[in-house]
Short mmCIF file of C-alpha atoms in Angstrom, two decimals:
data_model
loop_
_atom_site.label_atom_id
_atom_site.label_comp_id
_atom_site.label_asym_id
_atom_site.label_seq_id
_atom_site.Cartn_x
_atom_site.Cartn_y
_atom_site.Cartn_z
CA MET N 94 -26.98 -105.36 43.48
CA SER N 95 -27.50 -102.41 45.80
CA LYS N 96 -29.13 -103.15 49.15
CA ILE N 97 -30.30 -99.54 49.57
CA LYS N 98 -34.06 -99.22 49.63
CA PRO N 99 -35.66 -96.69 47.26
CA ALA N 100 -36.65 -93.34 48.74
CA LYS N 101 -40.28 -92.78 49.67
CA GLY N 102 -40.76 -89.19 48.62
CA SER N 103 -43.48 -87.38 46.72
CA PRO N 104 -43.61 -87.64 42.93
CA TYR N 105 -43.55 -83.84 42.74
CA ALA N 106 -43.10 -80.75 44.93
CA ARG N 107 -44.78 -77.35 45.06
CA ILE N 108 -44.71 -74.04 46.92
CA LEU N 109 -47.50 -74.29 49.50
CA GLY N 110 -47.24 -70.89 51.15
CA VAL N 111 -45.29 -67.63 51.10
CA GLY N 112 -44.55 -64.93 53.66
CA GLY N 113 -42.57 -61.72 53.79
CA TYR N 114 -41.21 -59.19 56.24
CA ARG N 115 -40.11 -55.64 55.47
CA PRO N 116 -38.47 -53.55 58.21
CA ILE N 117 -40.55 -50.76 59.72
CA ARG N 118 -38.25 -47.93 58.64
CA VAL N 119 -38.87 -46.68 55.09
CA VAL N 120 -35.93 -44.79 53.59
CA PRO N 121 -36.65 -42.40 50.69
CA ASN N 122 -34.06 -41.29 48.18
CA GLU N 123 -33.73 -37.97 50.01
CA VAL N 124 -31.90 -39.76 52.83
CA ILE N 125 -29.46 -41.34 50.38
CA LEU N 126 -28.77 -37.91 48.86
CA GLU N 127 -27.36 -36.74 52.19
CA THR N 128 -24.14 -38.66 51.50
CA ILE N 129 -23.82 -38.77 47.69
CA ASP N 130 -23.83 -36.11 44.98
CA SER N 131 -26.89 -37.11 42.99
CA SER N 132 -30.61 -36.42 42.68
CA ASP N 133 -33.91 -38.22 43.18
CA GLU N 134 -34.53 -38.01 39.43
CA TRP N 135 -31.14 -39.60 38.64
CA ILE N 136 -31.70 -42.48 41.10
CA ARG N 137 -35.18 -43.19 39.77
CA SER N 138 -34.06 -43.04 36.13
CA ARG N 139 -31.09 -45.36 36.74
CA SER N 140 -32.76 -47.90 39.02
CA GLY N 141 -36.49 -47.22 39.37
CA ILE N 142 -36.03 -47.13 43.16
CA ALA N 143 -37.97 -44.55 45.18
CA THR N 144 -37.74 -46.07 48.67
CA ARG N 145 -36.24 -49.02 50.48
CA HIS N 146 -36.53 -50.52 53.98
CA TRP N 147 -33.64 -50.49 56.46
CA ALA N 148 -33.61 -52.70 59.54
CA SER N 149 -33.28 -51.47 63.10
CA PRO N 150 -30.84 -53.19 65.48
CA GLU N 151 -33.72 -55.37 66.71
CA GLU N 152 -34.65 -56.45 63.17
CA THR N 153 -31.85 -58.96 62.83
CA VAL N 154 -31.44 -61.51 60.06
CA ALA N 155 -32.92 -64.13 62.39
CA ALA N 156 -35.77 -61.91 63.64
CA MET N 157 -36.88 -60.92 60.14
CA SER N 158 -36.69 -64.55 59.03
CA VAL N 159 -38.84 -65.73 61.93
CA GLU N 160 -41.53 -63.16 61.02
CA ALA N 161 -41.54 -64.15 57.33
CA SER N 162 -41.48 -67.85 58.18
CA GLY N 163 -44.47 -67.58 60.50
CA LYS N 164 -46.51 -66.01 57.71
CA ALA N 165 -45.39 -68.65 55.19
CA LEU N 166 -46.28 -71.51 57.55
CA ALA N 167 -49.71 -70.01 58.22
CA ASP N 168 -50.28 -69.48 54.51
CA ALA N 169 -49.33 -73.10 53.79
CA GLY N 170 -51.33 -74.54 56.69
CA VAL N 171 -48.23 -76.38 57.86
CA ALA N 172 -47.23 -76.64 61.53
CA PRO N 173 -43.62 -75.83 62.54
CA GLU N 174 -43.08 -79.38 63.83
CA GLN N 175 -43.81 -80.70 60.33
CA ILE N 176 -40.79 -78.88 58.85
CA GLY N 177 -38.03 -81.35 58.05
CA ALA N 178 -35.45 -78.86 56.79
CA VAL N 179 -34.71 -75.13 56.97
CA ILE N 180 -32.63 -73.58 54.20
CA VAL N 181 -31.51 -69.95 54.55
CA SER N 182 -29.91 -67.97 51.74
CA THR N 183 -28.08 -64.87 52.94
CA VAL N 184 -24.82 -62.96 52.51
CA SER N 185 -25.39 -60.60 55.44
CA HIS N 186 -25.35 -62.89 58.48
CA PHE N 187 -22.04 -61.97 60.04
CA LYS N 188 -21.41 -65.15 62.02
CA GLN N 189 -19.41 -67.61 59.98
CA THR N 190 -20.75 -70.33 62.25
CA PRO N 191 -23.19 -71.55 63.43
CA ALA N 192 -25.62 -71.21 60.55
CA VAL N 193 -28.43 -68.78 61.30
CA ALA N 194 -30.82 -71.45 59.97
CA THR N 195 -30.39 -73.38 63.24
CA GLU N 196 -31.47 -70.37 65.33
CA ILE N 197 -34.44 -69.69 63.07
CA ALA N 198 -35.52 -73.35 63.19
CA HIS N 199 -35.49 -73.28 66.99
CA ARG N 200 -37.34 -69.97 67.23
CA ILE N 201 -40.19 -71.05 64.94
CA GLY N 202 -40.68 -74.29 66.87
CA ALA N 203 -39.35 -76.78 64.34
CA VAL N 204 -38.29 -80.10 65.89
CA LYS N 205 -34.73 -81.18 65.02
CA PRO N 206 -34.90 -80.32 61.29
CA ALA N 207 -31.90 -80.25 59.00
CA ALA N 208 -30.82 -76.60 58.99
CA PHE N 209 -28.14 -74.85 56.97
CA ASP N 210 -27.21 -71.60 55.22
CA ILE N 211 -26.23 -71.15 51.58
CA SER N 212 -24.41 -68.26 49.92
CA ALA N 213 -25.53 -67.70 46.35
CA GLY N 214 -26.17 -63.96 46.36
CA CYS N 215 -29.22 -62.79 44.49
CA ALA N 216 -29.75 -66.27 43.02
CA GLY N 217 -29.91 -67.78 46.50
CA PHE N 218 -33.67 -68.21 46.64
CA GLY N 219 -33.62 -70.21 43.41
CA TYR N 220 -30.82 -72.38 44.74
CA GLY N 221 -32.70 -73.01 47.99
CA LEU N 222 -35.95 -73.76 46.16
CA THR N 223 -34.18 -76.35 44.00
CA LEU N 224 -32.62 -78.04 47.02
CA ALA N 225 -36.00 -78.10 48.77
CA LYS N 226 -37.71 -79.65 45.76
CA GLY N 227 -35.07 -82.38 45.71
CA MET N 228 -35.56 -83.12 49.42
CA VAL N 229 -39.32 -83.45 49.07
CA VAL N 230 -39.13 -85.66 45.98
CA GLU N 231 -36.29 -87.77 47.39
CA GLY N 232 -38.08 -88.18 50.71
CA SER N 233 -35.55 -86.75 53.15
CA ALA N 234 -38.07 -84.08 54.22
CA GLU N 235 -41.82 -83.81 53.68
CA TYR N 236 -41.91 -80.05 54.15
CA VAL N 237 -39.01 -77.62 53.69
CA LEU N 238 -38.82 -73.98 54.71
CA VAL N 239 -36.79 -71.85 52.28
CA ILE N 240 -35.82 -68.36 53.41
CA GLY N 241 -34.11 -65.51 51.58
CA VAL N 242 -33.03 -62.79 54.00
CA GLU N 243 -30.70 -59.81 53.91
CA ARG N 244 -29.59 -56.80 55.95
CA LEU N 245 -27.72 -55.18 53.08
CA SER N 246 -27.79 -51.81 54.81
CA ASP N 247 -24.94 -53.25 56.91
CA LEU N 248 -22.90 -53.79 53.75
CA THR N 249 -23.73 -50.55 51.92
CA ASP N 250 -21.15 -47.83 51.40
CA LEU N 251 -23.31 -44.72 51.71
CA GLU N 252 -20.61 -42.64 50.01
CA ASP N 253 -20.45 -44.86 46.92
CA ARG N 254 -22.51 -43.04 44.30
CA ALA N 255 -22.85 -46.23 42.22
CA THR N 256 -24.40 -48.44 44.92
CA ALA N 257 -25.54 -46.34 47.91
CA PHE N 258 -29.13 -46.15 46.64
CA LEU N 259 -29.52 -49.78 45.58
CA PHE N 260 -29.84 -51.96 48.63
CA GLY N 261 -32.58 -52.69 51.12
CA ASP N 262 -33.36 -55.14 53.92
CA GLY N 263 -36.03 -57.78 54.35
CA ALA N 264 -36.92 -61.46 54.47
CA GLY N 265 -39.06 -63.72 52.31
CA ALA N 266 -39.95 -67.35 52.97
CA VAL N 267 -41.79 -70.19 51.29
CA VAL N 268 -42.88 -73.65 52.41
CA VAL N 269 -42.19 -76.40 49.88
CA GLY N 270 -44.07 -79.67 50.17
CA PRO N 271 -45.50 -82.63 48.26
CA SER N 272 -47.61 -82.31 45.12
CA VAL N 273 -49.58 -84.71 42.94
CA GLU N 274 -48.64 -82.77 39.81
CA PRO N 275 -45.56 -80.87 38.59
CA ALA N 276 -45.51 -77.42 40.21
CA ILE N 277 -41.79 -76.56 40.29
CA GLY N 278 -40.10 -76.96 36.94
CA PRO N 279 -36.54 -78.01 36.15
CA THR N 280 -34.02 -75.41 37.30
CA VAL N 281 -31.61 -73.83 34.86
CA TRP N 282 -28.71 -72.70 37.03
CA GLY N 283 -25.00 -72.09 36.84
CA SER N 284 -22.16 -69.67 37.39
CA GLU N 285 -19.63 -67.61 35.46
CA GLY N 286 -16.70 -67.37 37.83
CA ASP N 287 -14.55 -65.47 35.36
CA LYS N 288 -16.82 -62.48 36.08
CA SER N 289 -16.80 -62.86 39.87
CA ASP N 290 -15.10 -59.50 40.42
CA THR N 291 -18.01 -57.55 38.91
CA ILE N 292 -19.96 -57.83 42.20
CA LYS N 293 -17.92 -58.33 45.35
CA GLN N 294 -17.18 -57.41 48.93
CA THR N 295 -14.64 -54.61 49.00
CA VAL N 296 -12.37 -56.11 51.66
CA PRO N 297 -12.23 -59.75 52.87
CA TRP N 298 -12.93 -60.21 56.58
CA ASP N 299 -9.42 -61.49 57.35
CA GLU N 300 -7.80 -58.55 55.57
CA PHE N 301 -10.07 -56.10 57.39
CA ARG N 302 -8.95 -57.57 60.73
CA THR N 303 -5.30 -56.74 60.04
CA LYS N 304 -5.93 -53.17 58.83
CA ASP N 305 -5.98 -49.93 60.75
CA THR N 306 -9.27 -49.44 62.61
CA ALA N 307 -9.90 -46.33 60.51
CA GLU N 308 -10.40 -48.56 57.46
CA LYS N 309 -13.92 -48.52 56.08
CA PHE N 310 -16.08 -51.48 57.04
CA PRO N 311 -16.42 -53.99 54.17
CA ALA N 312 -19.19 -53.17 51.69
CA ILE N 313 -20.64 -54.50 48.46
CA THR N 314 -19.38 -52.94 45.26
CA GLN N 315 -20.12 -53.68 41.62
CA GLU N 316 -19.28 -52.74 38.05
CA GLY N 317 -22.71 -51.46 37.15
CA GLN N 318 -22.51 -51.43 33.36
CA ALA N 319 -20.94 -54.88 33.15
CA VAL N 320 -23.59 -56.33 35.45
CA PHE N 321 -26.38 -54.61 33.51
CA ARG N 322 -25.22 -56.02 30.17
CA TRP N 323 -24.78 -59.51 31.59
CA ALA N 324 -28.17 -59.50 33.29
CA VAL N 325 -30.09 -58.20 30.28
CA PHE N 326 -28.54 -60.33 27.57
CA GLU N 327 -27.35 -63.51 29.27
CA MET N 328 -30.17 -63.87 31.82
CA ALA N 329 -32.84 -63.48 29.16
CA LYS N 330 -31.31 -66.59 27.55
CA VAL N 331 -31.41 -68.45 30.87
CA ALA N 332 -35.04 -67.42 31.40
CA GLN N 333 -35.92 -68.79 27.96
CA GLN N 334 -34.11 -72.04 28.78
CA ALA N 335 -36.23 -72.37 31.93
CA LEU N 336 -39.39 -71.93 29.87
CA ASP N 337 -38.16 -74.56 27.42
CA ALA N 338 -37.27 -76.96 30.25
CA ALA N 339 -40.77 -76.59 31.69
CA GLY N 340 -42.27 -77.26 28.26
CA ILE N 341 -44.10 -73.95 27.99
CA THR N 342 -43.82 -70.68 26.06
CA ALA N 343 -44.05 -67.06 27.15
CA ASP N 344 -47.70 -67.11 26.09
CA ASP N 345 -48.40 -69.72 28.78
CA LEU N 346 -47.07 -67.50 31.57
CA ASP N 347 -49.27 -65.54 33.96
CA VAL N 348 -46.52 -63.91 36.03
CA PHE N 349 -42.84 -62.97 35.70
CA ILE N 350 -40.88 -62.55 38.96
CA PRO N 351 -37.26 -61.63 38.24
CA HIS N 352 -34.72 -60.68 40.90
CA GLN N 353 -35.52 -57.11 41.90
CA ALA N 354 -32.15 -55.60 41.06
CA ASN N 355 -33.04 -52.66 38.87
CA MET N 356 -36.16 -51.54 37.02
CA ARG N 357 -34.22 -51.00 33.78
CA ILE N 358 -32.98 -54.60 33.89
CA ILE N 359 -36.51 -55.89 34.52
CA ASP N 360 -38.02 -53.87 31.67
CA SER N 361 -35.22 -54.89 29.29
CA MET N 362 -35.71 -58.58 30.11
CA VAL N 363 -39.46 -58.27 29.49
CA LYS N 364 -38.71 -56.78 26.09
CA THR N 365 -36.04 -59.33 25.17
CA LEU N 366 -38.26 -62.25 26.22
CA LYS N 367 -41.17 -60.71 24.29
CA LEU N 368 -43.55 -61.32 27.15
CA PRO N 369 -47.22 -60.81 26.23
CA GLU N 370 -49.11 -57.90 27.79
CA HIS N 371 -51.23 -60.26 29.90
CA VAL N 372 -48.17 -61.34 31.91
CA THR N 373 -47.99 -59.61 35.30
CA VAL N 374 -44.45 -58.40 36.00
CA ALA N 375 -43.11 -57.94 39.53
CA ARG N 376 -41.68 -54.45 40.03
CA ASP N 377 -41.31 -54.52 43.80
CA VAL N 378 -37.88 -52.88 43.47
CA GLU N 379 -39.52 -49.44 43.36
CA THR N 380 -40.42 -49.51 47.04
CA THR N 381 -38.21 -52.29 48.41
CA GLY N 382 -34.88 -51.82 46.64
CA ASN N 383 -32.52 -54.67 45.93
CA THR N 384 -32.81 -57.19 48.76
CA SER N 385 -30.69 -59.88 47.09
CA ALA N 386 -31.83 -63.38 48.15
CA ALA N 387 -35.04 -61.97 49.67
CA SER N 388 -36.22 -60.14 46.56
CA ILE N 389 -38.07 -62.94 44.73
CA PRO N 390 -40.13 -64.28 47.69
CA LEU N 391 -40.87 -60.70 48.82
CA ALA N 392 -42.08 -59.79 45.33
CA MET N 393 -44.12 -63.01 45.12
CA GLU N 394 -45.76 -62.31 48.48
CA ARG N 395 -46.71 -58.77 47.47
CA LEU N 396 -48.19 -59.82 44.12
CA LEU N 397 -50.41 -62.38 45.84
CA ALA N 398 -51.34 -60.06 48.71
CA THR N 399 -52.40 -57.25 46.38
CA GLY N 400 -54.28 -59.53 43.98
CA ALA N 401 -51.95 -58.73 41.08
CA ALA N 402 -51.32 -62.49 40.93
CA LYS N 403 -53.45 -65.36 42.16
CA SER N 404 -53.07 -68.87 43.47
CA GLY N 405 -52.45 -71.36 40.67
CA ASP N 406 -50.85 -68.85 38.32
CA THR N 407 -47.84 -70.02 36.33
CA ALA N 408 -44.79 -67.89 37.11
CA LEU N 409 -41.26 -67.67 35.77
CA VAL N 410 -38.76 -66.78 38.51
CA ILE N 411 -35.12 -65.94 37.91
CA GLY N 412 -32.37 -64.76 40.23
CA PHE N 413 -28.90 -63.57 39.28
CA GLY N 414 -26.02 -61.87 41.02
CA ALA N 415 -22.61 -62.08 42.69
CA GLY N 416 -20.46 -64.92 41.52
CA LEU N 417 -21.77 -64.49 38.89
CA VAL N 418 -24.48 -67.06 39.64
CA TYR N 419 -28.01 -67.58 38.37
CA ALA N 420 -31.06 -69.81 38.77
CA ALA N 421 -34.35 -69.83 36.88
CA THR N 422 -37.42 -72.05 37.05
CA VAL N 423 -41.15 -72.07 36.39
CA VAL N 424 -43.44 -72.51 39.39
CA THR N 425 -47.12 -72.67 40.21
CA LEU N 426 -47.93 -69.92 42.71
CA PRO N 427 -49.29 -71.03 46.10
#
């Protein structure tokens, strides 16, 4: 018989607060058109993006995360010293080690929390949320800070007509803590590694080091049509599985918050899922661009701040991207 005592966690977990940070500089499509042969009309019709935010040198991955985290903590009514773990999802922190989560934890005033980074691309927020839920329920942390943050402007090839207009910068954070009722549903997640080349970094860091200094800095590239088809058809199935796992139907939803990759993908998923007209759909991509791991918490924060969604609403969230990886779950909004 095992001598290990049972964990003393909460029966359930929930999102208690959300915060976001968008860099000060707003970049319209006209700036993108300075380096690619395209038009504002073409960019809007292909992606729905009109503007995006690009970070200044001072708006680092850590700095943006600290700003978003402070807002999330205040929204949740949780003090920094109560945070037992900090999880950061990012692909644009350029130090392999140490994890940027440790710096963020120190700067917000957390006291010796577990702190680590994860790399799951645009599904990273969903991965972090699932890990946080497990920590709260298992009892290894009472409150967990989950951050999605990117400076994708550092990894954008401004001469690549297929991707130059897509990416933006920003940070979104949520505080996950105990709940007396289910408020974060089962996660449907996975990966399709046979398609990993459809979204990738152009040159690995070690290969870049050995090349001539005139070589272009590594950037993110993707096979747009392949990604579009996969996202629309396969991710709609995953979204439906998340609804099924939560024991609800589309009619029970109040809000749909998909990864803000592309307006055409979002609209196609709404159609495929046959979402009722009463469901509020996040379309933050129009003014924020694709911020990868930050896109879902940023969109959630804006919906709540503008009153388009309200506390207690039932929301379906789904992230998908490089890997190809995905994660979907149903949550109660803070």
